[in-house]
Short mmCIF file of C-alpha atoms and ligand atoms in Angstrom, two decimals:
data_model
loop_
_atom_site.label_atom_id
_atom_site.label_comp_id
_atom_site.label_asym_id
_atom_site.label_seq_id
_atom_site.Cartn_x
_atom_site.Cartn_y
_atom_site.Cartn_z
CA MET A 262 16.78 -23.99 -9.66
CA ALA A 263 13.62 -25.61 -10.84
CA LYS A 264 10.69 -23.63 -12.30
CA ASN A 265 7.09 -24.24 -11.51
CA PRO A 266 4.65 -23.01 -13.96
CA LEU A 267 2.07 -22.08 -11.13
CA MET A 268 4.67 -19.69 -9.97
CA SER A 269 3.98 -17.57 -12.37
CA THR A 270 4.42 -13.31 -12.55
CA ASN A 271 0.66 -13.52 -13.43
CA PRO A 272 -1.73 -13.03 -10.37
CA LEU A 273 -3.38 -15.99 -9.20
CA ILE A 274 -7.04 -14.52 -7.96
CA TYR A 275 -9.09 -16.98 -5.40
CA SER A 276 -12.82 -16.44 -5.51
CA THR A 277 -13.99 -19.37 -3.64
CA PRO A 278 -12.85 -21.58 -0.40
CA ARG A 279 -12.69 -24.08 -2.81
CA PHE A 280 -11.42 -22.83 -5.75
CA PHE A 281 -8.25 -22.10 -3.62
CA ILE A 282 -7.96 -25.28 -2.07
CA LEU A 283 -8.13 -26.84 -5.66
CA VAL A 284 -5.53 -24.66 -6.58
CA LEU A 285 -3.35 -24.99 -4.01
CA SER A 286 -3.77 -28.99 -4.03
CA ILE A 287 -2.13 -28.74 -8.10
CA PHE A 288 0.24 -26.47 -6.92
CA PHE A 289 1.50 -28.99 -4.68
CA ALA A 290 1.19 -31.76 -6.88
CA VAL A 291 3.36 -30.30 -9.55
CA VAL A 292 5.71 -28.89 -6.68
CA SER A 293 6.64 -32.36 -5.12
CA CYS A 294 7.38 -33.73 -8.15
CA ALA A 295 10.08 -31.17 -9.08
CA PRO A 296 13.47 -32.05 -9.39
CA GLY A 297 14.75 -28.97 -7.52
CA ARG A 298 12.64 -29.15 -4.34
CA THR A 299 13.71 -32.86 -4.01
CA GLN A 300 17.11 -32.52 -3.85
CA LYS A 301 16.32 -28.83 -1.48
CA SER A 302 17.74 -30.69 1.63
CA ALA A 303 21.03 -32.00 0.03
CA GLN A 304 22.21 -29.38 -1.80
CA PRO A 305 20.59 -26.10 -0.25
CA GLU A 306 23.43 -24.12 -1.52
CA GLN A 307 22.27 -24.04 -5.14
CA GLU A 308 18.98 -23.98 -4.69
CA GLY A 309 16.34 -20.96 -4.98
CA ILE A 310 14.19 -20.05 -1.82
CA ILE A 311 10.71 -19.92 -1.69
CA VAL A 312 8.65 -17.00 -0.51
CA GLY A 313 4.74 -16.72 0.10
CA PHE A 314 3.51 -13.36 -0.38
CA SER A 315 0.42 -12.67 0.13
CA GLN A 316 -1.24 -9.32 -1.25
CA ILE A 317 -4.23 -7.43 -0.24
CA GLY A 318 -5.39 -6.95 -4.20
CA ALA A 319 -5.72 -4.79 -6.93
CA GLU A 320 -7.56 -2.08 -5.48
CA SER A 321 -5.19 0.89 -7.06
CA ALA A 322 -2.81 1.18 -10.61
CA TRP A 323 -0.35 1.96 -7.39
CA ARG A 324 -1.20 -2.13 -5.59
CA ASN A 325 -0.37 -3.21 -9.24
CA CYS A 326 2.57 -1.68 -9.50
CA ASN A 327 3.52 -3.07 -6.07
CA THR A 328 2.51 -6.53 -7.29
CA ALA A 329 4.53 -5.82 -10.35
CA SER A 330 7.71 -4.82 -8.70
CA VAL A 331 7.37 -7.83 -6.36
CA GLN A 332 7.19 -10.59 -8.57
CA ASN A 333 9.83 -9.37 -11.15
CA ALA A 334 12.26 -8.73 -8.36
CA ALA A 335 11.43 -12.32 -7.43
CA LEU A 336 12.29 -13.77 -10.66
CA GLU A 337 15.68 -11.37 -11.20
CA SER A 338 16.77 -12.55 -8.16
CA GLY A 339 15.95 -16.46 -8.82
CA VAL A 340 13.18 -16.70 -6.20
CA GLN A 341 10.19 -19.14 -6.66
CA LEU A 342 7.51 -16.73 -5.68
CA ILE A 343 4.07 -18.41 -3.84
CA TYR A 344 1.89 -14.56 -4.80
CA LEU A 345 -1.69 -15.13 -3.47
CA ASN A 346 -4.14 -12.16 -4.69
CA ALA A 347 -6.68 -11.83 -0.81
CA GLU A 348 -9.02 -9.78 -2.63
CA GLN A 349 -9.10 -6.99 -0.15
CA LYS A 350 -9.71 -9.50 3.12
CA LYS A 351 -8.02 -10.08 5.67
CA GLU A 352 -9.39 -13.07 6.04
CA ASN A 353 -8.06 -14.55 2.94
CA GLN A 354 -4.66 -13.31 3.91
CA ILE A 355 -5.00 -15.57 6.90
CA LYS A 356 -5.76 -18.88 5.11
CA ALA A 357 -2.99 -17.77 2.61
CA ILE A 358 -0.53 -17.18 5.37
CA ARG A 359 -1.48 -20.59 6.25
CA SER A 360 -1.27 -22.51 3.08
CA PHE A 361 2.18 -20.86 3.31
CA ILE A 362 2.85 -22.69 6.92
CA ALA A 363 1.43 -25.34 5.36
CA TYR A 364 4.09 -25.27 2.41
CA GLN A 365 7.40 -24.92 4.68
CA VAL A 366 7.44 -21.85 2.47
CA ASP A 367 11.73 -20.43 3.54
CA VAL A 368 9.95 -16.99 4.12
CA ILE A 369 6.64 -15.53 4.13
CA ALA A 370 5.99 -11.40 2.87
CA PHE A 371 2.84 -10.05 3.17
CA VAL A 372 0.53 -7.08 3.44
CA PRO A 373 -1.47 -6.78 6.21
CA ILE A 374 -4.67 -5.04 5.00
CA VAL A 375 -4.96 -3.78 8.41
CA SER A 376 -2.85 -3.36 11.48
CA ASP A 377 -4.91 -5.48 14.31
CA GLY A 378 -5.17 -9.31 14.44
CA TRP A 379 -2.23 -10.97 13.03
CA ASP A 380 -0.92 -12.57 16.10
CA ASN A 381 -2.12 -16.27 16.06
CA VAL A 382 -1.42 -17.12 12.85
CA LEU A 383 2.28 -15.92 13.04
CA GLN A 384 2.44 -16.99 16.03
CA GLU A 385 1.87 -20.30 14.02
CA ALA A 386 4.73 -19.07 11.41
CA LYS A 387 6.79 -18.44 14.31
CA GLY A 388 6.38 -22.20 15.84
CA ALA A 389 7.27 -23.18 12.30
CA GLY A 390 10.58 -21.90 12.12
CA ILE A 391 9.15 -19.69 8.90
CA PRO A 392 10.12 -15.89 9.27
CA VAL A 393 7.87 -12.95 8.02
CA LEU A 394 8.32 -10.08 6.79
CA VAL A 395 6.04 -6.76 7.05
CA THR A 396 6.31 -5.25 3.90
CA ASP A 397 3.69 -1.66 2.78
CA ARG A 398 1.60 -1.79 6.27
CA LYS A 399 2.55 -2.17 9.92
CA ILE A 400 0.95 -3.84 11.69
CA ILE A 401 0.20 -4.10 15.72
CA THR A 402 1.27 -7.30 17.73
CA SER A 403 1.74 -7.59 21.34
CA ASP A 404 4.38 -9.77 20.66
CA GLU A 405 7.02 -7.96 18.75
CA SER A 406 9.30 -11.01 17.87
CA LEU A 407 6.47 -12.47 15.69
CA TYR A 408 8.01 -10.45 12.50
CA ALA A 409 11.31 -9.54 11.39
CA GLY A 410 10.97 -6.60 10.03
CA PHE A 411 9.08 -4.38 7.79
CA ILE A 412 9.30 -2.15 4.49
CA GLY A 413 7.37 -0.10 3.01
CA THR A 414 6.35 3.52 3.36
CA ASP A 415 6.42 6.21 6.20
CA SER A 416 3.32 6.84 6.23
CA GLU A 417 2.99 9.43 9.43
CA GLN A 418 5.43 11.70 6.78
CA GLU A 419 3.15 11.41 4.50
CA GLY A 420 0.93 13.32 6.07
CA ARG A 421 3.21 15.49 7.49
CA ASN A 422 4.27 16.48 4.38
CA ALA A 423 0.33 17.24 2.91
CA ALA A 424 0.05 19.24 6.16
CA LEU A 425 3.18 21.59 5.08
CA PHE A 426 1.78 21.65 2.02
CA LEU A 427 -0.96 23.42 3.21
CA LEU A 428 1.00 25.40 5.68
CA ARG A 429 2.96 27.28 2.21
CA LYS A 430 -0.26 26.95 0.05
CA PHE A 431 -2.46 28.99 3.04
CA GLN A 432 -0.09 30.87 4.83
CA HIS A 433 -2.13 34.35 4.83
CA ALA A 434 -5.77 32.56 4.34
CA PRO A 435 -7.45 33.41 7.51
CA VAL A 436 -9.94 30.08 7.56
CA VAL A 437 -8.62 26.30 6.13
CA ARG A 438 -11.50 23.99 6.11
CA ILE A 439 -10.49 20.79 4.77
CA VAL A 440 -12.41 17.75 3.61
CA GLU A 441 -10.29 14.39 4.15
CA LEU A 442 -10.98 11.48 1.50
CA TYR A 443 -10.07 8.81 4.50
CA GLY A 444 -7.93 5.22 3.19
CA THR A 445 -8.73 2.08 4.55
CA GLU A 446 -9.83 2.09 8.16
CA GLY A 447 -8.26 0.50 10.21
CA SER A 448 -5.23 0.51 7.77
CA SER A 449 -1.75 1.46 8.72
CA VAL A 450 -1.47 4.18 6.27
CA ALA A 451 -4.46 5.91 6.56
CA ASP A 452 -4.49 5.77 10.50
CA GLY A 453 -0.85 7.01 9.54
CA ARG A 454 -1.51 9.74 6.89
CA ALA A 455 -4.53 10.96 9.30
CA ARG A 456 -2.37 11.11 12.06
CA GLY A 457 0.90 12.42 10.69
CA PHE A 458 -1.00 15.60 8.96
CA ARG A 459 -3.11 16.44 12.00
CA GLU A 460 0.31 16.13 14.48
CA VAL A 461 1.35 19.46 11.91
CA LEU A 462 -1.96 21.33 11.89
CA GLN A 463 -2.70 21.14 15.76
CA TYR A 464 -0.74 24.08 16.15
CA HIS A 465 -2.11 26.35 13.50
CA ASP A 466 -5.78 26.87 14.77
CA LYS A 467 -6.99 28.75 11.33
CA PHE A 468 -6.99 24.87 9.99
CA SER A 469 -10.13 22.24 11.17
CA VAL A 470 -10.87 19.44 9.53
CA VAL A 471 -14.55 19.72 8.91
CA TYR A 472 -15.26 16.31 7.79
CA SER A 473 -13.52 13.13 6.87
CA GLU A 474 -15.09 9.86 5.68
CA SER A 475 -13.64 6.65 4.37
CA GLY A 476 -12.91 5.99 0.79
CA ASP A 477 -11.88 3.16 1.01
CA PHE A 478 -8.38 3.64 -1.88
CA LEU A 479 -11.04 3.04 -4.53
CA ARG A 480 -11.62 5.63 -7.17
CA SER A 481 -15.07 4.58 -7.42
CA LYS A 482 -15.74 5.45 -4.00
CA GLY A 483 -13.75 8.47 -3.96
CA TYR A 484 -16.50 10.17 -6.87
CA GLU A 485 -19.35 9.05 -4.67
CA LEU A 486 -18.28 10.60 -1.38
CA MET A 487 -17.12 13.92 -2.99
CA THR A 488 -20.84 13.59 -4.80
CA ASP A 489 -22.18 13.73 -1.53
CA ILE A 490 -19.77 15.50 0.29
CA LEU A 491 -20.75 18.44 -1.97
CA SER A 492 -24.38 18.17 -1.59
CA ARG A 493 -23.88 17.99 2.23
CA ILE A 494 -20.87 20.53 2.88
CA GLU A 495 -21.58 24.08 2.58
CA GLY A 496 -17.77 25.50 2.27
CA PHE A 497 -14.35 24.16 2.24
CA GLU A 498 -10.96 24.71 0.48
CA ALA A 499 -8.95 22.09 0.69
CA ILE A 500 -8.91 18.32 0.10
CA PHE A 501 -6.73 15.41 1.34
CA SER A 502 -6.88 13.03 -0.09
CA HIS A 503 -5.15 9.83 0.91
CA ASN A 504 -4.66 8.53 -2.73
CA ASP A 505 -4.74 9.23 -6.22
CA GLY A 506 -7.67 6.89 -6.89
CA MET A 507 -10.21 8.27 -4.36
CA THR A 508 -8.55 11.37 -6.02
CA LEU A 509 -9.15 10.98 -9.39
CA GLY A 510 -12.39 9.70 -8.60
CA ALA A 511 -13.14 13.32 -6.43
CA LEU A 512 -12.16 15.30 -9.72
CA GLU A 513 -14.77 13.54 -11.59
CA ALA A 514 -17.17 15.16 -9.16
CA LEU A 515 -16.39 18.76 -8.82
CA LYS A 516 -15.65 18.70 -12.79
CA GLU A 517 -19.20 17.07 -13.09
CA ARG A 518 -20.47 20.27 -10.49
CA GLY A 519 -18.29 23.10 -12.22
CA ILE A 520 -16.08 23.44 -9.01
CA ARG A 521 -12.61 23.54 -10.56
CA PRO A 522 -9.76 21.87 -8.87
CA GLY A 523 -7.13 23.11 -7.82
CA LYS A 524 -8.50 26.58 -7.98
CA ASP A 525 -11.45 26.47 -6.33
CA VAL A 526 -9.94 24.22 -4.09
CA VAL A 527 -6.72 23.21 -2.97
CA ILE A 528 -6.55 19.28 -3.50
CA VAL A 529 -3.24 17.35 -2.04
CA THR A 530 -2.57 13.90 -2.38
CA ILE A 531 -0.49 11.02 -1.98
CA ASP A 532 1.03 8.04 -4.04
CA ALA A 533 2.29 9.89 -7.61
CA GLU A 534 0.84 7.85 -10.04
CA GLN A 535 1.16 9.35 -13.37
CA ALA A 536 -2.45 10.13 -13.42
CA ALA A 537 -1.92 12.71 -10.48
CA ILE A 538 1.17 13.62 -11.43
CA ASP A 539 -0.46 14.45 -15.24
CA ALA A 540 -3.19 16.32 -13.15
CA LEU A 541 -0.47 18.38 -11.23
CA LYS A 542 1.04 19.57 -14.24
CA ALA A 543 -2.38 20.51 -15.20
CA GLY A 544 -3.03 22.66 -12.44
CA GLU A 545 -6.37 20.25 -11.21
CA VAL A 546 -4.05 18.85 -8.09
CA ASN A 547 -2.11 21.68 -5.97
CA CYS A 548 0.38 18.59 -4.12
CA VAL A 549 1.30 15.71 -4.98
CA ILE A 550 3.04 13.41 -2.48
CA GLU A 551 4.47 10.05 -3.49
CA CYS A 552 4.12 6.50 -1.80
CA ASN A 553 6.87 4.72 -3.79
CA PRO A 554 5.58 1.07 -4.50
CA LYS A 555 8.37 0.02 -5.79
CA THR A 556 9.83 -2.54 -3.57
CA GLY A 557 10.61 -6.16 -4.67
CA PRO A 558 14.28 -5.73 -5.01
CA ASP A 559 14.59 -4.49 -1.30
CA ILE A 560 12.06 -7.53 -0.35
CA MET A 561 13.57 -9.89 -2.33
CA GLU A 562 17.21 -9.03 -0.60
CA LEU A 563 15.76 -9.14 2.72
CA ALA A 564 13.91 -12.33 2.44
CA LEU A 565 17.25 -14.38 1.15
CA LYS A 566 18.74 -12.65 4.04
CA LEU A 567 16.29 -14.38 5.98
CA ALA A 568 16.36 -17.68 4.54
CA ALA A 569 20.14 -17.61 4.91
CA GLY A 570 19.16 -16.78 8.71
CA GLU A 571 20.39 -13.45 8.97
CA SER A 572 19.25 -10.94 10.47
CA ILE A 573 17.33 -7.69 9.32
CA PRO A 574 16.41 -4.00 10.24
CA ARG A 575 13.83 -3.83 11.78
CA LEU A 576 12.16 -1.36 10.07
CA LEU A 577 13.24 0.77 6.76
CA HIS A 578 11.49 3.08 4.97
CA VAL A 579 11.43 3.22 0.99
CA LYS A 580 12.74 7.02 -0.49
CA GLU A 581 9.64 9.02 -1.29
CA GLU A 582 9.38 12.53 -2.98
CA VAL A 583 6.79 15.89 -2.70
CA PHE A 584 6.17 17.03 -5.91
CA THR A 585 4.07 20.61 -5.75
CA GLU A 586 2.39 23.49 -7.99
CA PHE A 587 5.54 25.40 -6.51
CA ASP A 588 8.15 23.15 -8.13
CA ASP A 589 9.77 22.63 -11.80
CA LEU A 590 7.40 19.94 -13.01
CA SER A 591 9.24 19.80 -15.84
CA ALA A 592 12.34 17.15 -14.74
CA ILE A 593 9.98 14.45 -13.27
CA ALA A 594 9.92 10.72 -14.75
CA PRO A 595 7.58 8.81 -16.17
CA ARG A 596 5.83 7.28 -13.18
CA GLU A 597 5.11 3.31 -14.94
CA TYR A 598 2.17 3.41 -13.00
O1 LIG B 262 -0.94 0.86 1.51
C1 LIG B 262 -0.65 1.44 0.27
C2 LIG B 262 -1.68 2.13 -0.27
O2 LIG B 262 -2.81 1.51 -0.68
C3 LIG B 262 -1.41 3.33 -1.60
O3 LIG B 262 -1.57 4.36 -0.99
C4 LIG B 262 -3.07 3.03 -1.91
O4 LIG B 262 -3.10 3.89 -3.55
C5 LIG B 262 -3.12 1.88 -1.94
O5 LIG B 262 -4.46 0.96 -2.26
#
C-alpha cells in the first residue's frame, strides 16, 4: 500500500482558511501522484482504504489520547487516515467533511462537537455515496439514514454512575447541595451526563443542583468557574464535574481558598485521566468515572466493514469503569492519558 507523507500520525492544525486550502491542494497533488491511488479501481482488494477523520480539537488529555488511538489504529490496520483538527469550531468540521467528500474518501468518521446541525453536510456525504461513522459524541438528526452508526461513550450512564456514588456517599446526610461544572453546551456528552445524573437524583429530595455552568471541558475554565463560584455561592457539599480537565482546575481554586477537596467538598469527575486517578488515590477526589478514549481499533474495524459495503451496528457503547474511594485502588493500571 502506498504511504502518503501527508497522511501522517502528526496532528495537522489549520488556523486559517487559506492555510487549509493550501495544505489540501498539496495533499491532493501528492495523493494523485501516488501509485497506490491510481491502481485503486484496478485492484481494490489490494488497496488500503482511506478514512477522513474530523476531530474536534485538543482540549484535554482525554482528547489527545483519543486522537492518538485513532491514528495508531489506522497505521496498524493499513488504513490511510486524513486527520483534520477542527480547533473547537463546528464550521471547521463542516469544511473538513466537505473536503473528504471532494477527495472521495472511502469512509468519513467524525466527532461532532455539538449534537445539532449536521444534516446538510451529511446529506452531501450520502449523495456522494460515502458512509459516515459518528464517534464519541452523538448527533440529533431528522434522518437516521444519514450516518451508518455510532461508537463511543454512554454519557447518560456516566451521569447515572456519578449520581449513584453520591447516593452512597451521602446516605446519612440530610441535605446535599451540588455544584455542576458542565461540559460544552449542546454537546451530546455534556447533555447526556447532566440528564443521567438528574434521572437518578430526581427521586431523592435531599439532593439539589444549586449551580450549573459550562466550563467547556477546559482546565483553565474549571479554575475560573470555581474561583467565581466560591466568591458567590454560600455553601455546597459536592461538585459534579463533567470532565477531569475542569476538575483539575477546580482543585487548584479550592486549595487556594484553603478548602480541602475530597474532604470539605466531595468531588465526582468523569474521564479517568491519570491525574484524576492520582487525585483519587491522594483523597482529593472521591469518585472517578471512566470515559474510554481508546476507540481507534474499533473505529478502524467498523470503517473497513463500511468500505466493504457491509452494515455495522447502529449503536456501540464502549466498556467503561467506575473508580471510587470505597474501592481497592492499588490494581488500577497506568492510564496512558
Ligand atoms: O467527548 C468526550 C469528552 O470530551 C471528554 O469527557 C472530555 O475530556 C473531552 O473534552
